[in-house]
Each structure stands twice: as structure tokens, then as C-alpha cells.
Amino acid sequence: MKQQRRTLRKDKKGFTGLEAAIVLTAFVVVAAVFSYVVLNAGFFTSEKSKEVVHTGVEQVTTSCELAGNVIGHGWEYNASQSSGNITMATYDADGEHYRDKTGLCTGADVSALIAEIDGTANNYTISVTTDATTNATKTFTLDGADDSAVVTTNLAGLTRITGITRTSGTTSDGATITIKATCNGTYYWDQNGYDNFYDSTNMSSLTLYLTLTAGQSPIDMDMLTISYSDQDTYVGQLPYSEETNASMGNMPMGAWTYTTQDTPGAVDNNMLEPREQVCVLITLPDYGVTVNKQFTVELKPSVGATVKISRITPGQVDKTMVLY
């Protein structure tokens, strides 16, 4: 026992001040690093919280709603060359102007290009370059005034005419070349007395009006997405069509367009603003929907709540119907 006590008294090991300082410094460094990490995490969380709040406020303060009824139409889809031709481009033979209408046939099955001349011209040859799959150049030979020539070719997916060139012939009286294309399109039932374009089997299109809810922020209509579904068909995003004149066959099936209504204070642009209304025309895909069937259209702004419209087609399809 005495030997053990003597050994303990002779042990000189201890915790010096230098060692204590080193350990304390290490603790301080670790605590500082930890505090820095915690503070940065707090700042990041705070900024994210602000971002979430701002996004939520933006979502809540941007919303549109239906203004009035949803109108259905039994307009007929047309695919015939005789009445389905639309003007794609015009070219003044004297080189005064060339106008290209793009996108009119997007999504349609184009089977032919038609060249028509208005004015006086003999032995006239023109070439047309298209954005079809082959990007081919089509050549037309016109023999006289008010003549026409048709080139039938595989032009499925044609979206625009990219050029018209007068390759031979002389002109006078400002002869104008018009290029047309055959498309599947819709027809207004009452346009030019075309009663035979009424479809009593399928409801093929919708008309509805949108306005902002009270106190809401403007909505960019060009950023709007419209989807369609029924028990047989689903299209997540209907393509936008620039043309509103369906009576000329230039509104393909399964598309949509809009027009700002002429109301006091309205500005005709792409923004739906307070005290404005826009008329939205939607042509239904797959030739439309038959009687007594439910369908759903969803209008999804880039910011804000989705407007969901569910309706049932009536037991009889008329030229114009209020849907419930």
C-alpha cells in the first residue's frame, strides 16, 4: 500500500495552461464555425420563406373567371379542297409587296398548294418555297388572267410559305399571285349562308369569355395553356392558332385563339387587364364530342389559379347551344 502511494506522489503529469488554451481555442473555433453555419442556414431559410410568401401572394392575386355562359357550336369540320383552301401568301408581281401568313395550317393535314393569279399575265411561272417536311420548291405555270394551277403533293405539317419568286412571264395591271393551301378547318354555321356546314352529330367548338376576378393582377394570355379531356380523348395542351376567322377554314381542329372585346377602356393586346374581357374560341380535337357526354376544359395561366370547366353536351347538337 505504501509503495502505491509513493508512486502516485511521484507522477508529475498534469493539464498545463498551454494545453488548456489550445483546447479552449479549438472549442471557440468549432463554436464559431457552427454559429456561421447556423446563421447562414437561418438567412437561407428566411429568404426562402420570403420567396414562398411572395409566390403565394402572386398566385392568390392573379386569377380569372368565366364571364357568362359557355357556348357550344355544332360547326362542321371541313377537309375538301373546294372550300377548305386558305390564303397562305400573296405576292405583287411588280414587286411591291409580299405578305406571308404563318402558322395557319399548323397541325392540319395539307394535301395541296394552289396558285391563283388576279390580273393580266401570260405564260407566267412562279416558284414557291415552303416549310414542309421536304422544304421543297413548287413551280406553277399560269397561262392567263384569273387562272389557277394546283400542285398536289405530300405537304403534311406545312406551317408557312417562305418565298415566292417570279421565274418567267410579264405582268401588267399589278397582277397579284395568291398561294392557297388545303386544310382541315371549321366553319361558322351562319357565315355566308353556309348552312350545310352545320354538324348535328358532334359539338365541335366552344366559345367562352374570361375576365379578372375583383382586384386581381393582369394575366398574359399568350402564356395561357388550355387542355381538353373527355372519356375518349385527352390533349394536355391545345395549340394556339393566330387566326380567328374560322369561316375561311383556317382554324384547325383541336386549337384555340382569343380576341379582346371592345369594351370601354379595353386595350387590344396580349394582357387580360381589369375591366377587360377576352373571347376564347376553342375547336375540339378528334372532330368534337357527341351528345350526352361529359367533357372538361382547363384554362391554366402561367401564374394563378386554374379555371376548370366541366360540361355535358345536350341530347341534341345545334348550331349554337348554352352548355350546363
mmCIF file of N, CA and C in Angstrom, residues 213-272:
data_model
loop_
_atom_site.group_PDB
_atom_site.id
_atom_site.type_symbol
_atom_site.label_atom_id
_atom_site.label_comp_id
_atom_site.label_asym_id
_atom_site.label_seq_id
_atom_site.Cartn_x
_atom_site.Cartn_y
_atom_site.Cartn_z
ATOM 1 N N THR A 213 -60.855 38.294 -61.784
ATOM 2 C CA THR A 213 -61.619 38.418 -60.549
ATOM 3 C C THR A 213 -61.291 39.764 -59.905
ATOM 4 N N ALA A 214 -62.111 40.210 -58.973
ATOM 5 C CA ALA A 214 -62.001 41.558 -58.414
ATOM 6 C C ALA A 214 -60.623 41.799 -57.805
ATOM 7 N N GLY A 215 -59.998 42.902 -58.214
ATOM 8 C CA GLY A 215 -58.738 43.322 -57.617
ATOM 9 C C GLY A 215 -57.533 42.501 -57.994
ATOM 10 N N GLN A 216 -57.613 41.746 -59.065
ATOM 11 C CA GLN A 216 -56.517 40.841 -59.404
ATOM 12 C C GLN A 216 -55.538 41.470 -60.395
ATOM 13 N N SER A 217 -54.351 40.863 -60.493
ATOM 14 C CA SER A 217 -53.306 41.335 -61.390
ATOM 15 C C SER A 217 -53.572 40.850 -62.812
ATOM 16 N N PRO A 218 -53.035 41.560 -63.828
ATOM 17 C CA PRO A 218 -53.241 41.158 -65.228
ATOM 18 C C PRO A 218 -52.689 39.760 -65.510
ATOM 19 N N ILE A 219 -53.250 39.131 -66.529
ATOM 20 C CA ILE A 219 -52.830 37.792 -66.961
ATOM 21 C C ILE A 219 -52.367 37.868 -68.407
ATOM 22 N N ASP A 220 -51.216 37.271 -68.684
ATOM 23 C CA ASP A 220 -50.680 37.213 -70.041
ATOM 24 C C ASP A 220 -51.383 36.085 -70.793
ATOM 25 N N MET A 221 -52.236 36.443 -71.749
ATOM 26 C CA MET A 221 -52.992 35.432 -72.483
ATOM 27 C C MET A 221 -52.097 34.586 -73.381
ATOM 28 N N ASP A 222 -50.972 35.142 -73.808
ATOM 29 C CA ASP A 222 -50.061 34.364 -74.649
ATOM 30 C C ASP A 222 -49.389 33.237 -73.873
ATOM 31 N N MET A 223 -49.426 33.304 -72.550
ATOM 32 C CA MET A 223 -48.841 32.259 -71.712
ATOM 33 C C MET A 223 -49.897 31.285 -71.201
ATOM 34 N N LEU A 224 -51.126 31.453 -71.661
ATOM 35 C CA LEU A 224 -52.212 30.573 -71.218
ATOM 36 C C LEU A 224 -52.070 29.185 -71.853
ATOM 37 N N THR A 225 -52.341 28.158 -71.074
ATOM 38 C CA THR A 225 -52.360 26.779 -71.563
ATOM 39 C C THR A 225 -53.770 26.231 -71.406
ATOM 40 N N ILE A 226 -54.288 25.605 -72.464
ATOM 41 C CA ILE A 226 -55.634 25.037 -72.432
ATOM 42 C C ILE A 226 -55.542 23.539 -72.709
ATOM 43 N N SER A 227 -56.156 22.747 -71.840
ATOM 44 C CA SER A 227 -56.196 21.296 -72.035
ATOM 45 C C SER A 227 -57.641 20.853 -72.208
ATOM 46 N N TYR A 228 -57.798 19.701 -72.852
ATOM 47 C CA TYR A 228 -59.141 19.164 -73.112
ATOM 48 C C TYR A 228 -59.149 17.677 -72.808
ATOM 49 N N SER A 229 -60.273 17.199 -72.237
ATOM 50 C CA SER A 229 -60.410 15.764 -71.990
ATOM 51 C C SER A 229 -61.879 15.375 -72.011
ATOM 52 N N ASP A 230 -62.141 14.177 -72.505
ATOM 53 C CA ASP A 230 -63.435 13.519 -72.359
ATOM 54 C C ASP A 230 -63.154 12.033 -72.171
ATOM 55 N N GLN A 231 -64.156 11.203 -72.224
ATOM 56 C CA GLN A 231 -63.938 9.788 -71.923
ATOM 57 C C GLN A 231 -63.118 9.074 -72.989
ATOM 58 N N ASP A 232 -62.960 9.693 -74.152
ATOM 59 C CA ASP A 232 -62.204 9.058 -75.228
ATOM 60 C C ASP A 232 -60.928 9.797 -75.600
ATOM 61 N N THR A 233 -60.807 11.060 -75.233
ATOM 62 C CA THR A 233 -59.716 11.895 -75.731
ATOM 63 C C THR A 233 -59.115 12.718 -74.604
ATOM 64 N N TYR A 234 -57.785 12.862 -74.641
ATOM 65 C CA TYR A 234 -57.108 13.789 -73.735
ATOM 66 C C TYR A 234 -55.999 14.498 -74.501
ATOM 67 N N VAL A 235 -56.020 15.833 -74.456
ATOM 68 C CA VAL A 235 -54.959 16.651 -75.038
ATOM 69 C C VAL A 235 -54.489 17.607 -73.950
ATOM 70 N N GLY A 236 -53.248 17.450 -73.526
ATOM 71 C CA GLY A 236 -52.746 18.247 -72.418
ATOM 72 C C GLY A 236 -52.518 19.700 -72.746
ATOM 73 N N GLN A 237 -52.253 19.998 -74.027
ATOM 74 C CA GLN A 237 -52.029 21.388 -74.423
ATOM 75 C C GLN A 237 -52.488 21.582 -75.862
ATOM 76 N N LEU A 238 -53.603 22.265 -76.028
ATOM 77 C CA LEU A 238 -54.091 22.575 -77.366
ATOM 78 C C LEU A 238 -53.221 23.672 -77.967
ATOM 79 N N PRO A 239 -52.841 23.562 -79.244
ATOM 80 C CA PRO A 239 -52.009 24.599 -79.861
ATOM 81 C C PRO A 239 -52.783 25.893 -80.068
ATOM 82 N N TYR A 240 -52.071 27.002 -80.004
ATOM 83 C CA TYR A 240 -52.683 28.309 -80.226
ATOM 84 C C TYR A 240 -52.702 28.609 -81.719
ATOM 85 N N SER A 241 -53.825 29.115 -82.219
ATOM 86 C CA SER A 241 -53.963 29.496 -83.622
ATOM 87 C C SER A 241 -54.097 31.007 -83.711
ATOM 88 N N GLU A 242 -53.303 31.631 -84.574
ATOM 89 C CA GLU A 242 -53.308 33.081 -84.672
ATOM 90 C C GLU A 242 -54.552 33.617 -85.367
ATOM 91 N N GLU A 243 -55.190 32.809 -86.192
ATOM 92 C CA GLU A 243 -56.332 33.282 -86.962
ATOM 93 C C GLU A 243 -57.633 33.022 -86.216
ATOM 94 N N THR A 244 -58.551 33.995 -86.258
ATOM 95 C CA THR A 244 -59.837 33.858 -85.579
ATOM 96 C C THR A 244 -60.979 33.613 -86.545
ATOM 97 N N ASN A 245 -60.725 33.698 -87.840
ATOM 98 C CA ASN A 245 -61.798 33.599 -88.823
ATOM 99 C C ASN A 245 -61.994 32.155 -89.238
ATOM 100 N N ALA A 246 -62.721 31.415 -88.434
ATOM 101 C CA ALA A 246 -62.940 30.003 -88.737
ATOM 102 C C ALA A 246 -63.786 29.818 -89.985
ATOM 103 N N SER A 247 -64.522 30.846 -90.396
ATOM 104 C CA SER A 247 -65.382 30.714 -91.567
ATOM 105 C C SER A 247 -64.579 30.491 -92.838
ATOM 106 N N MET A 248 -63.292 30.833 -92.828
ATOM 107 C CA MET A 248 -62.457 30.627 -94.002
ATOM 108 C C MET A 248 -61.697 29.309 -93.936
ATOM 109 N N GLY A 249 -62.001 28.496 -92.964
ATOM 110 C CA GLY A 249 -61.353 27.193 -92.877
ATOM 111 C C GLY A 249 -59.957 27.237 -92.317
ATOM 112 N N ASN A 250 -59.563 28.344 -91.685
ATOM 113 C CA ASN A 250 -58.182 28.452 -91.221
ATOM 114 C C ASN A 250 -58.024 28.228 -89.725
ATOM 115 N N MET A 251 -59.010 27.614 -89.113
ATOM 116 C CA MET A 251 -58.916 27.264 -87.690
ATOM 117 C C MET A 251 -58.901 25.745 -87.592
ATOM 118 N N PRO A 252 -57.747 25.136 -87.381
ATOM 119 C CA PRO A 252 -57.696 23.674 -87.355
ATOM 120 C C PRO A 252 -58.406 23.103 -86.140
ATOM 121 N N MET A 253 -58.761 21.852 -86.209
ATOM 122 C CA MET A 253 -59.391 21.206 -85.063
ATOM 123 C C MET A 253 -58.374 21.034 -83.941
ATOM 124 N N GLY A 254 -58.886 21.083 -82.714
ATOM 125 C CA GLY A 254 -58.008 20.934 -81.565
ATOM 126 C C GLY A 254 -57.074 22.105 -81.386
ATOM 127 N N ALA A 255 -57.608 23.342 -81.439
ATOM 128 C CA ALA A 255 -56.793 24.545 -81.287
ATOM 129 C C ALA A 255 -57.609 25.601 -80.547
ATOM 130 N N TRP A 256 -56.988 26.748 -80.274
ATOM 131 C CA TRP A 256 -57.712 27.825 -79.601
ATOM 132 C C TRP A 256 -57.134 29.167 -80.004
ATOM 133 N N THR A 257 -57.934 30.199 -79.834
ATOM 134 C CA THR A 257 -57.493 31.564 -80.076
ATOM 135 C C THR A 257 -58.323 32.487 -79.200
ATOM 136 N N TYR A 258 -57.953 33.739 -79.129
ATOM 137 C CA TYR A 258 -58.702 34.680 -78.288
ATOM 138 C C TYR A 258 -58.737 36.053 -78.941
ATOM 139 N N THR A 259 -59.730 36.845 -78.547
ATOM 140 C CA THR A 259 -59.888 38.213 -79.029
ATOM 141 C C THR A 259 -60.303 39.097 -77.861
ATOM 142 N N THR A 260 -59.632 40.235 -77.708
ATOM 143 C CA THR A 260 -60.032 41.191 -76.679
ATOM 144 C C THR A 260 -61.313 41.886 -77.098
ATOM 145 N N GLN A 261 -62.284 41.910 -76.215
ATOM 146 C CA GLN A 261 -63.574 42.507 -76.537
ATOM 147 C C GLN A 261 -63.501 44.034 -76.497
ATOM 148 N N ASP A 262 -64.289 44.651 -77.375
ATOM 149 C CA ASP A 262 -64.305 46.106 -77.492
ATOM 150 C C ASP A 262 -65.201 46.692 -76.403
ATOM 151 N N THR A 263 -64.635 46.847 -75.224
ATOM 152 C CA THR A 263 -65.359 47.430 -74.096
ATOM 153 C C THR A 263 -64.679 48.735 -73.697
ATOM 154 N N PRO A 264 -65.372 49.645 -73.003
ATOM 155 C CA PRO A 264 -64.765 50.924 -72.607
ATOM 156 C C PRO A 264 -63.475 50.724 -71.818
ATOM 157 N N GLY A 265 -62.411 51.351 -72.278
ATOM 158 C CA GLY A 265 -61.129 51.261 -71.595
ATOM 159 C C GLY A 265 -60.297 50.054 -71.960
ATOM 160 N N ALA A 266 -60.808 49.180 -72.820
ATOM 161 C CA ALA A 266 -60.063 47.970 -73.184
ATOM 162 C C ALA A 266 -58.911 48.309 -74.124
ATOM 163 N N VAL A 267 -57.800 47.610 -73.957
ATOM 164 C CA VAL A 267 -56.628 47.758 -74.816
ATOM 165 C C VAL A 267 -56.388 46.424 -75.511
ATOM 166 N N ASP A 268 -56.336 46.449 -76.838
ATOM 167 C CA ASP A 268 -56.190 45.214 -77.607
ATOM 168 C C ASP A 268 -54.728 44.771 -77.609
ATOM 169 N N ASN A 269 -54.353 44.012 -76.601
ATOM 170 C CA ASN A 269 -53.016 43.435 -76.539
ATOM 171 C C ASN A 269 -53.119 42.042 -75.942
ATOM 172 N N ASN A 270 -51.993 41.488 -75.531
ATOM 173 C CA ASN A 270 -51.999 40.111 -75.040
ATOM 174 C C ASN A 270 -52.311 40.001 -73.554
ATOM 175 N N MET A 271 -52.560 41.121 -72.889
ATOM 176 C CA MET A 271 -52.810 41.110 -71.451
ATOM 177 C C MET A 271 -54.304 41.234 -71.156
ATOM 178 N N LEU A 272 -54.795 40.352 -70.282
ATOM 179 C CA LEU A 272 -56.145 40.481 -69.747
ATOM 180 C C LEU A 272 -56.048 41.342 -68.496
#
